[in-house]
Amino acid sequence: MPNTETKITREKFIDALNGDLSREYQAIIGCVNYSQVLKGAAYMNIAGELAVHAKEELDHALAVANHVDYLGGMPSVTSLPVKTSEKAEEMLKFDLENEKETIAHYRRRVKQAEELNEYAIAESLRTILVDEQDHLIALATALGIDAPDPGIAN
Ligand SMILES: [Fe+2]
Ligand SMILES: [Fe+2]
């Protein structure tokens, strides 16, 4: 039987958190760009929300970097690539996809933190998940769709 879930170790957990940190940097950059580039009366509400998201993503990055350092790792300094577009709907779809990925990863990370008995980290990641879910809902609402289920990453 194929087993996609390999047992978590502290080393693997640090690497995974650093992946999350790079995704948070991507979110900061994306939100800074999209919040200013979005044009059109229909999108001004979400543009304002994205400026708020940018600051929340920075808080997430600081929290995740704190966990990596606590675990004895070096927090990452690289962002995942950020897609840009001149088209409002495309921008929002890029951001929605990123939020989905982010949620799927944090869902897995909470389970891994608990497996390692790192309950305080699990708690911190849960509060980040609450924000990410709000981000997902705001983007889906702006796109006029139901919030998709991100599932859970391997
Ligand atoms: Fe975030
Ligand atoms: Fe987010």
Short mmCIF file of N, CA and C and ligand atoms in Angstrom, two decimals:
data_model
loop_
_atom_site.label_atom_id
_atom_site.label_comp_id
_atom_site.label_asym_id
_atom_site.label_seq_id
_atom_site.Cartn_x
_atom_site.Cartn_y
_atom_site.Cartn_z
N MET A 1 0.85 -1.19 0.00
CA MET A 1 0.00 0.00 0.00
C MET A 1 0.89 1.25 0.00
N PRO A 2 0.69 2.17 -0.94
CA PRO A 2 1.56 3.36 -0.94
C PRO A 2 1.28 4.23 0.27
N ASN A 3 2.31 4.64 0.90
CA ASN A 3 2.17 5.51 2.08
C ASN A 3 2.75 6.88 1.75
N THR A 4 1.85 7.87 1.58
CA THR A 4 2.30 9.21 1.23
C THR A 4 2.72 10.00 2.47
N GLU A 5 2.28 9.54 3.65
CA GLU A 5 2.62 10.25 4.87
C GLU A 5 3.81 9.57 5.55
N THR A 6 4.98 10.18 5.41
CA THR A 6 6.14 9.63 6.11
C THR A 6 6.17 10.21 7.51
N LYS A 7 6.73 9.46 8.42
CA LYS A 7 6.74 9.90 9.81
C LYS A 7 7.52 11.21 9.95
N ILE A 8 6.97 12.11 10.72
CA ILE A 8 7.60 13.43 10.86
C ILE A 8 8.74 13.37 11.88
N THR A 9 9.82 14.09 11.56
CA THR A 9 10.92 14.27 12.51
C THR A 9 11.08 15.77 12.71
N ARG A 10 11.85 16.16 13.72
CA ARG A 10 12.05 17.60 13.95
C ARG A 10 12.74 18.24 12.74
N GLU A 11 13.68 17.51 12.13
CA GLU A 11 14.39 18.03 10.95
C GLU A 11 13.42 18.32 9.80
N LYS A 12 12.58 17.32 9.53
CA LYS A 12 11.60 17.47 8.44
C LYS A 12 10.60 18.57 8.76
N PHE A 13 10.27 18.70 10.03
CA PHE A 13 9.31 19.72 10.45
C PHE A 13 9.89 21.12 10.24
N ILE A 14 11.16 21.29 10.57
CA ILE A 14 11.83 22.59 10.35
C ILE A 14 11.81 22.93 8.86
N ASP A 15 12.16 21.95 8.01
CA ASP A 15 12.15 22.19 6.56
C ASP A 15 10.76 22.57 6.07
N ALA A 16 9.76 21.87 6.58
CA ALA A 16 8.39 22.14 6.15
C ALA A 16 7.96 23.55 6.59
N LEU A 17 8.33 23.93 7.83
CA LEU A 17 8.00 25.28 8.30
C LEU A 17 8.71 26.34 7.47
N ASN A 18 9.93 26.04 7.04
CA ASN A 18 10.64 27.00 6.19
C ASN A 18 9.95 27.14 4.84
N GLY A 19 9.34 26.05 4.36
CA GLY A 19 8.53 26.14 3.15
C GLY A 19 7.33 27.06 3.39
N ASP A 20 6.72 26.92 4.56
CA ASP A 20 5.58 27.79 4.91
C ASP A 20 6.03 29.25 4.98
N LEU A 21 7.22 29.46 5.53
CA LEU A 21 7.74 30.83 5.66
C LEU A 21 7.94 31.45 4.26
N SER A 22 8.49 30.67 3.34
CA SER A 22 8.67 31.18 1.96
C SER A 22 7.32 31.47 1.31
N ARG A 23 6.31 30.70 1.68
CA ARG A 23 4.96 30.94 1.15
C ARG A 23 4.38 32.21 1.77
N GLU A 24 4.71 32.49 3.03
CA GLU A 24 4.25 33.73 3.67
C GLU A 24 4.90 34.95 3.00
N TYR A 25 6.20 34.84 2.68
CA TYR A 25 6.86 35.94 1.97
C TYR A 25 6.16 36.19 0.63
N GLN A 26 5.84 35.10 -0.05
CA GLN A 26 5.12 35.20 -1.33
C GLN A 26 3.78 35.93 -1.13
N ALA A 27 3.09 35.59 -0.03
CA ALA A 27 1.79 36.20 0.24
C ALA A 27 1.94 37.70 0.53
N ILE A 28 2.99 38.06 1.29
CA ILE A 28 3.23 39.48 1.60
C ILE A 28 3.42 40.25 0.28
N ILE A 29 4.32 39.75 -0.56
CA ILE A 29 4.64 40.44 -1.82
C ILE A 29 3.40 40.50 -2.72
N GLY A 30 2.69 39.39 -2.82
CA GLY A 30 1.48 39.34 -3.65
C GLY A 30 0.45 40.35 -3.17
N CYS A 31 0.20 40.38 -1.87
CA CYS A 31 -0.82 41.30 -1.32
C CYS A 31 -0.41 42.76 -1.48
N VAL A 32 0.88 43.05 -1.32
CA VAL A 32 1.35 44.44 -1.51
C VAL A 32 1.10 44.84 -2.97
N ASN A 33 1.46 43.96 -3.90
CA ASN A 33 1.29 44.26 -5.32
C ASN A 33 -0.19 44.35 -5.69
N TYR A 34 -0.94 43.32 -5.40
CA TYR A 34 -2.35 43.26 -5.83
C TYR A 34 -3.19 44.39 -5.21
N SER A 35 -2.93 44.72 -3.94
CA SER A 35 -3.75 45.73 -3.28
C SER A 35 -3.60 47.09 -3.95
N GLN A 36 -2.44 47.33 -4.58
CA GLN A 36 -2.21 48.62 -5.23
C GLN A 36 -2.53 48.61 -6.72
N VAL A 37 -2.39 47.45 -7.36
CA VAL A 37 -2.56 47.36 -8.82
C VAL A 37 -4.03 47.17 -9.21
N LEU A 38 -4.81 46.55 -8.32
CA LEU A 38 -6.24 46.30 -8.62
C LEU A 38 -6.94 47.61 -8.98
N LYS A 39 -7.68 47.58 -10.09
CA LYS A 39 -8.41 48.77 -10.55
C LYS A 39 -9.88 48.42 -10.76
N GLY A 40 -10.72 49.42 -10.68
CA GLY A 40 -12.14 49.21 -10.95
C GLY A 40 -12.97 49.28 -9.69
N ALA A 41 -14.10 49.99 -9.80
CA ALA A 41 -14.96 50.22 -8.63
C ALA A 41 -15.34 48.91 -7.95
N ALA A 42 -15.56 47.86 -8.74
CA ALA A 42 -16.01 46.57 -8.18
C ALA A 42 -14.95 45.94 -7.29
N TYR A 43 -13.71 46.36 -7.43
CA TYR A 43 -12.62 45.69 -6.72
C TYR A 43 -12.00 46.52 -5.60
N MET A 44 -12.54 47.72 -5.37
CA MET A 44 -11.92 48.59 -4.37
C MET A 44 -12.03 48.03 -2.95
N ASN A 45 -13.13 47.34 -2.69
CA ASN A 45 -13.32 46.73 -1.37
C ASN A 45 -12.25 45.67 -1.10
N ILE A 46 -12.07 44.77 -2.06
CA ILE A 46 -11.09 43.70 -1.87
C ILE A 46 -9.66 44.27 -1.88
N ALA A 47 -9.44 45.34 -2.64
CA ALA A 47 -8.10 45.96 -2.65
C ALA A 47 -7.75 46.43 -1.24
N GLY A 48 -8.70 47.05 -0.56
CA GLY A 48 -8.49 47.50 0.82
C GLY A 48 -8.24 46.32 1.75
N GLU A 49 -8.98 45.24 1.53
CA GLU A 49 -8.80 44.05 2.37
C GLU A 49 -7.42 43.43 2.15
N LEU A 50 -6.96 43.46 0.89
CA LEU A 50 -5.65 42.86 0.59
C LEU A 50 -4.51 43.63 1.28
N ALA A 51 -4.70 44.95 1.45
CA ALA A 51 -3.70 45.74 2.17
C ALA A 51 -3.65 45.29 3.63
N VAL A 52 -4.80 44.93 4.19
CA VAL A 52 -4.85 44.40 5.56
C VAL A 52 -4.22 43.01 5.60
N HIS A 53 -4.53 42.18 4.59
CA HIS A 53 -3.95 40.84 4.53
C HIS A 53 -2.42 40.91 4.52
N ALA A 54 -1.87 41.87 3.78
CA ALA A 54 -0.40 41.99 3.68
C ALA A 54 0.22 42.07 5.07
N LYS A 55 -0.40 42.85 5.96
CA LYS A 55 0.13 43.00 7.32
C LYS A 55 -0.05 41.73 8.13
N GLU A 56 -1.16 41.04 7.89
CA GLU A 56 -1.38 39.77 8.61
C GLU A 56 -0.38 38.72 8.15
N GLU A 57 -0.08 38.71 6.85
CA GLU A 57 0.90 37.74 6.33
C GLU A 57 2.28 38.01 6.96
N LEU A 58 2.60 39.28 7.19
CA LEU A 58 3.87 39.60 7.86
C LEU A 58 3.88 39.06 9.29
N ASP A 59 2.76 39.19 9.98
CA ASP A 59 2.66 38.61 11.33
C ASP A 59 2.86 37.10 11.29
N HIS A 60 2.28 36.45 10.27
CA HIS A 60 2.44 35.00 10.14
C HIS A 60 3.91 34.64 9.91
N ALA A 61 4.56 35.41 9.03
CA ALA A 61 5.97 35.16 8.72
C ALA A 61 6.81 35.26 10.00
N LEU A 62 6.53 36.27 10.80
CA LEU A 62 7.29 36.44 12.05
C LEU A 62 7.04 35.28 13.01
N ALA A 63 5.81 34.83 13.10
CA ALA A 63 5.48 33.71 13.99
C ALA A 63 6.17 32.43 13.52
N VAL A 64 6.11 32.16 12.22
CA VAL A 64 6.71 30.92 11.69
C VAL A 64 8.23 30.98 11.84
N ALA A 65 8.83 32.14 11.57
CA ALA A 65 10.29 32.29 11.73
C ALA A 65 10.68 32.06 13.19
N ASN A 66 9.85 32.51 14.11
CA ASN A 66 10.09 32.29 15.53
C ASN A 66 10.09 30.79 15.86
N HIS A 67 9.17 30.05 15.26
CA HIS A 67 9.11 28.61 15.52
C HIS A 67 10.35 27.90 14.95
N VAL A 68 10.75 28.29 13.75
CA VAL A 68 11.94 27.68 13.12
C VAL A 68 13.17 27.91 14.00
N ASP A 69 13.31 29.15 14.46
CA ASP A 69 14.46 29.49 15.30
C ASP A 69 14.42 28.70 16.62
N TYR A 70 13.26 28.63 17.22
CA TYR A 70 13.09 27.88 18.48
C TYR A 70 13.48 26.41 18.31
N LEU A 71 13.15 25.85 17.13
CA LEU A 71 13.45 24.43 16.87
C LEU A 71 14.92 24.20 16.49
N GLY A 72 15.67 25.29 16.39
CA GLY A 72 17.10 25.17 16.09
C GLY A 72 17.44 25.31 14.62
N GLY A 73 16.49 25.74 13.80
CA GLY A 73 16.74 25.93 12.36
C GLY A 73 17.05 27.37 12.04
N MET A 74 17.40 27.61 10.77
CA MET A 74 17.63 28.97 10.29
C MET A 74 16.43 29.37 9.43
N PRO A 75 15.69 30.41 9.83
CA PRO A 75 14.52 30.82 9.04
C PRO A 75 14.90 31.17 7.60
N SER A 76 14.09 30.73 6.66
CA SER A 76 14.37 30.95 5.24
C SER A 76 14.33 32.45 4.89
N VAL A 77 15.06 32.81 3.84
CA VAL A 77 15.08 34.22 3.40
C VAL A 77 14.64 34.35 1.95
N THR A 78 14.02 33.29 1.43
CA THR A 78 13.58 33.34 0.03
C THR A 78 12.08 33.18 -0.08
N SER A 79 11.52 33.91 -1.05
CA SER A 79 10.08 33.85 -1.31
C SER A 79 9.80 32.85 -2.42
N LEU A 80 8.65 32.20 -2.37
CA LEU A 80 8.20 31.47 -3.56
C LEU A 80 7.86 32.52 -4.62
N PRO A 81 7.90 32.16 -5.91
CA PRO A 81 7.62 33.15 -6.96
C PRO A 81 6.21 33.72 -6.87
N VAL A 82 6.08 34.99 -7.24
CA VAL A 82 4.78 35.68 -7.20
C VAL A 82 4.32 35.95 -8.63
N LYS A 83 3.10 35.54 -8.94
CA LYS A 83 2.55 35.81 -10.28
C LYS A 83 1.89 37.17 -10.29
N THR A 84 2.06 37.90 -11.38
CA THR A 84 1.39 39.20 -11.51
C THR A 84 0.50 39.19 -12.74
N SER A 85 -0.44 40.12 -12.76
CA SER A 85 -1.36 40.26 -13.90
C SER A 85 -1.91 41.66 -13.91
N GLU A 86 -2.33 42.12 -15.07
CA GLU A 86 -3.01 43.41 -15.18
C GLU A 86 -4.51 43.22 -14.98
N LYS A 87 -4.95 41.98 -15.07
CA LYS A 87 -6.39 41.69 -14.99
C LYS A 87 -6.80 41.39 -13.55
N ALA A 88 -7.78 42.14 -13.07
CA ALA A 88 -8.21 42.03 -11.67
C ALA A 88 -8.61 40.60 -11.31
N GLU A 89 -9.45 39.99 -12.16
CA GLU A 89 -9.95 38.65 -11.83
C GLU A 89 -8.82 37.63 -11.77
N GLU A 90 -7.87 37.78 -12.67
CA GLU A 90 -6.73 36.85 -12.70
C GLU A 90 -5.90 36.99 -11.41
N MET A 91 -5.68 38.23 -11.01
CA MET A 91 -4.94 38.50 -9.77
C MET A 91 -5.60 37.82 -8.59
N LEU A 92 -6.91 37.99 -8.49
CA LEU A 92 -7.64 37.41 -7.36
C LEU A 92 -7.61 35.89 -7.40
N LYS A 93 -7.62 35.33 -8.62
CA LYS A 93 -7.54 33.87 -8.75
C LYS A 93 -6.17 33.35 -8.32
N PHE A 94 -5.11 34.08 -8.68
CA PHE A 94 -3.76 33.69 -8.24
C PHE A 94 -3.71 33.68 -6.72
N ASP A 95 -4.26 34.74 -6.12
CA ASP A 95 -4.22 34.86 -4.67
C ASP A 95 -5.04 33.76 -4.00
N LEU A 96 -6.20 33.46 -4.59
CA LEU A 96 -7.05 32.39 -4.04
C LEU A 96 -6.32 31.05 -4.08
N GLU A 97 -5.64 30.78 -5.19
CA GLU A 97 -4.87 29.52 -5.31
C GLU A 97 -3.80 29.44 -4.22
N ASN A 98 -3.11 30.56 -4.00
CA ASN A 98 -2.07 30.58 -2.96
C ASN A 98 -2.65 30.35 -1.57
N GLU A 99 -3.78 30.95 -1.30
CA GLU A 99 -4.40 30.76 0.02
C GLU A 99 -4.82 29.30 0.21
N LYS A 100 -5.31 28.70 -0.87
CA LYS A 100 -5.69 27.27 -0.80
C LYS A 100 -4.47 26.42 -0.44
N GLU A 101 -3.38 26.65 -1.15
CA GLU A 101 -2.13 25.92 -0.89
C GLU A 101 -1.68 26.12 0.56
N THR A 102 -1.74 27.38 0.98
CA THR A 102 -1.30 27.74 2.34
C THR A 102 -2.12 27.00 3.39
N ILE A 103 -3.42 26.99 3.21
CA ILE A 103 -4.31 26.32 4.18
C ILE A 103 -4.04 24.82 4.19
N ALA A 104 -3.91 24.22 3.00
CA ALA A 104 -3.65 22.77 2.92
C ALA A 104 -2.36 22.42 3.67
N HIS A 105 -1.34 23.28 3.54
CA HIS A 105 -0.07 23.03 4.21
C HIS A 105 -0.17 23.22 5.72
N TYR A 106 -0.84 24.29 6.17
CA TYR A 106 -0.95 24.51 7.62
C TYR A 106 -1.81 23.43 8.28
N ARG A 107 -2.79 22.92 7.55
CA ARG A 107 -3.60 21.83 8.12
C ARG A 107 -2.69 20.63 8.44
N ARG A 108 -1.81 20.32 7.51
CA ARG A 108 -0.86 19.22 7.73
C ARG A 108 0.09 19.57 8.86
N ARG A 109 0.55 20.84 8.88
CA ARG A 109 1.55 21.25 9.86
C ARG A 109 1.02 21.17 11.29
N VAL A 110 -0.27 21.46 11.49
CA VAL A 110 -0.86 21.34 12.83
C VAL A 110 -0.77 19.89 13.30
N LYS A 111 -1.11 18.95 12.42
CA LYS A 111 -1.05 17.52 12.77
C LYS A 111 0.39 17.12 13.11
N GLN A 112 1.34 17.61 12.29
CA GLN A 112 2.75 17.26 12.52
C GLN A 112 3.24 17.83 13.84
N ALA A 113 2.85 19.08 14.15
CA ALA A 113 3.27 19.71 15.41
C ALA A 113 2.76 18.88 16.59
N GLU A 114 1.54 18.41 16.48
CA GLU A 114 0.97 17.61 17.57
C GLU A 114 1.66 16.25 17.68
N GLU A 115 2.02 15.70 16.52
CA GLU A 115 2.74 14.42 16.53
C GLU A 115 4.07 14.56 17.27
N LEU A 116 4.67 15.75 17.18
CA LEU A 116 5.95 16.01 17.85
C LEU A 116 5.73 16.55 19.27
N ASN A 117 4.50 16.59 19.72
CA ASN A 117 4.14 17.12 21.04
C ASN A 117 4.45 18.61 21.18
N GLU A 118 4.53 19.31 20.03
CA GLU A 118 4.77 20.76 20.05
C GLU A 118 3.41 21.45 20.03
N TYR A 119 2.70 21.36 21.14
CA TYR A 119 1.32 21.85 21.20
C TYR A 119 1.23 23.37 21.09
N ALA A 120 2.24 24.08 21.61
CA ALA A 120 2.21 25.54 21.52
C ALA A 120 2.34 25.98 20.06
N ILE A 121 3.19 25.27 19.30
CA ILE A 121 3.33 25.60 17.87
C ILE A 121 2.03 25.26 17.16
N ALA A 122 1.43 24.12 17.50
CA ALA A 122 0.15 23.74 16.89
C ALA A 122 -0.89 24.83 17.14
N GLU A 123 -0.91 25.36 18.35
CA GLU A 123 -1.87 26.42 18.71
C GLU A 123 -1.64 27.67 17.87
N SER A 124 -0.36 28.05 17.74
CA SER A 124 0.00 29.23 16.94
C SER A 124 -0.43 29.03 15.48
N LEU A 125 -0.19 27.82 14.96
CA LEU A 125 -0.54 27.55 13.56
C LEU A 125 -2.06 27.57 13.35
N ARG A 126 -2.79 27.15 14.39
CA ARG A 126 -4.25 27.21 14.30
C ARG A 126 -4.74 28.65 14.17
N THR A 127 -4.12 29.57 14.92
CA THR A 127 -4.57 30.97 14.83
C THR A 127 -4.22 31.54 13.45
N ILE A 128 -3.10 31.09 12.87
CA ILE A 128 -2.76 31.52 11.51
C ILE A 128 -3.81 30.97 10.54
N LEU A 129 -4.20 29.71 10.74
CA LEU A 129 -5.22 29.09 9.88
C LEU A 129 -6.53 29.88 9.87
N VAL A 130 -6.90 30.41 11.04
CA VAL A 130 -8.13 31.21 11.12
C VAL A 130 -8.03 32.41 10.18
N ASP A 131 -6.88 33.10 10.20
CA ASP A 131 -6.67 34.24 9.29
C ASP A 131 -6.71 33.79 7.83
N GLU A 132 -6.00 32.70 7.54
CA GLU A 132 -5.92 32.24 6.14
C GLU A 132 -7.31 31.89 5.60
N GLN A 133 -8.12 31.30 6.48
CA GLN A 133 -9.48 30.96 6.04
C GLN A 133 -10.27 32.23 5.75
N ASP A 134 -10.08 33.27 6.58
CA ASP A 134 -10.72 34.56 6.31
C ASP A 134 -10.27 35.12 4.96
N HIS A 135 -8.97 34.98 4.67
CA HIS A 135 -8.43 35.47 3.39
C HIS A 135 -9.10 34.74 2.23
N LEU A 136 -9.20 33.41 2.38
CA LEU A 136 -9.81 32.59 1.33
C LEU A 136 -11.26 33.02 1.07
N ILE A 137 -12.00 33.24 2.15
CA ILE A 137 -13.41 33.62 2.03
C ILE A 137 -13.53 35.00 1.37
N ALA A 138 -12.66 35.94 1.77
CA ALA A 138 -12.72 37.30 1.19
C ALA A 138 -12.47 37.25 -0.32
N LEU A 139 -11.50 36.43 -0.73
CA LEU A 139 -11.17 36.34 -2.16
C LEU A 139 -12.29 35.64 -2.93
N ALA A 140 -12.82 34.57 -2.37
CA ALA A 140 -13.92 33.85 -3.03
C ALA A 140 -15.13 34.78 -3.17
N THR A 141 -15.42 35.54 -2.12
CA THR A 141 -16.55 36.48 -2.16
C THR A 141 -16.34 37.53 -3.25
N ALA A 142 -15.12 38.06 -3.35
CA ALA A 142 -14.82 39.07 -4.37
C ALA A 142 -14.96 38.47 -5.78
N LEU A 143 -14.67 37.18 -5.90
CA LEU A 143 -14.79 36.51 -7.20
C LEU A 143 -16.22 36.01 -7.45
N GLY A 144 -17.08 36.12 -6.43
CA GLY A 144 -18.46 35.69 -6.59
C GLY A 144 -18.63 34.19 -6.61
N ILE A 145 -17.75 33.48 -5.91
CA ILE A 145 -17.83 32.01 -5.86
C ILE A 145 -17.89 31.54 -4.41
N ASP A 146 -18.25 30.28 -4.22
CA ASP A 146 -18.20 29.69 -2.88
C ASP A 146 -16.74 29.42 -2.53
N ALA A 147 -16.41 29.53 -1.26
CA ALA A 147 -15.04 29.24 -0.82
C ALA A 147 -14.74 27.77 -1.09
N PRO A 148 -13.66 27.48 -1.83
CA PRO A 148 -13.31 26.09 -2.13
C PRO A 148 -12.70 25.40 -0.91
N ASP A 149 -12.78 24.04 -0.89
CA ASP A 149 -12.13 23.28 0.17
C ASP A 149 -10.69 23.00 -0.22
N PRO A 150 -9.73 23.55 0.50
CA PRO A 150 -8.31 23.37 0.13
C PRO A 150 -7.80 21.95 0.36
N GLY A 151 -8.48 21.13 1.14
CA GLY A 151 -7.97 19.80 1.45
C GLY A 151 -6.77 19.89 2.38
N ILE A 152 -5.97 18.84 2.38
CA ILE A 152 -4.80 18.81 3.27
C ILE A 152 -3.58 18.32 2.49
N ALA A 153 -2.45 18.98 2.69
CA ALA A 153 -1.22 18.61 1.98
C ALA A 153 -0.64 17.33 2.54
N ASN A 154 0.20 16.65 1.77
CA ASN A 154 0.86 15.44 2.23
C ASN A 154 1.97 15.77 3.22
FE FE B 1 -0.26 33.90 5.98
FE FE B 2 -3.28 34.51 3.62
#
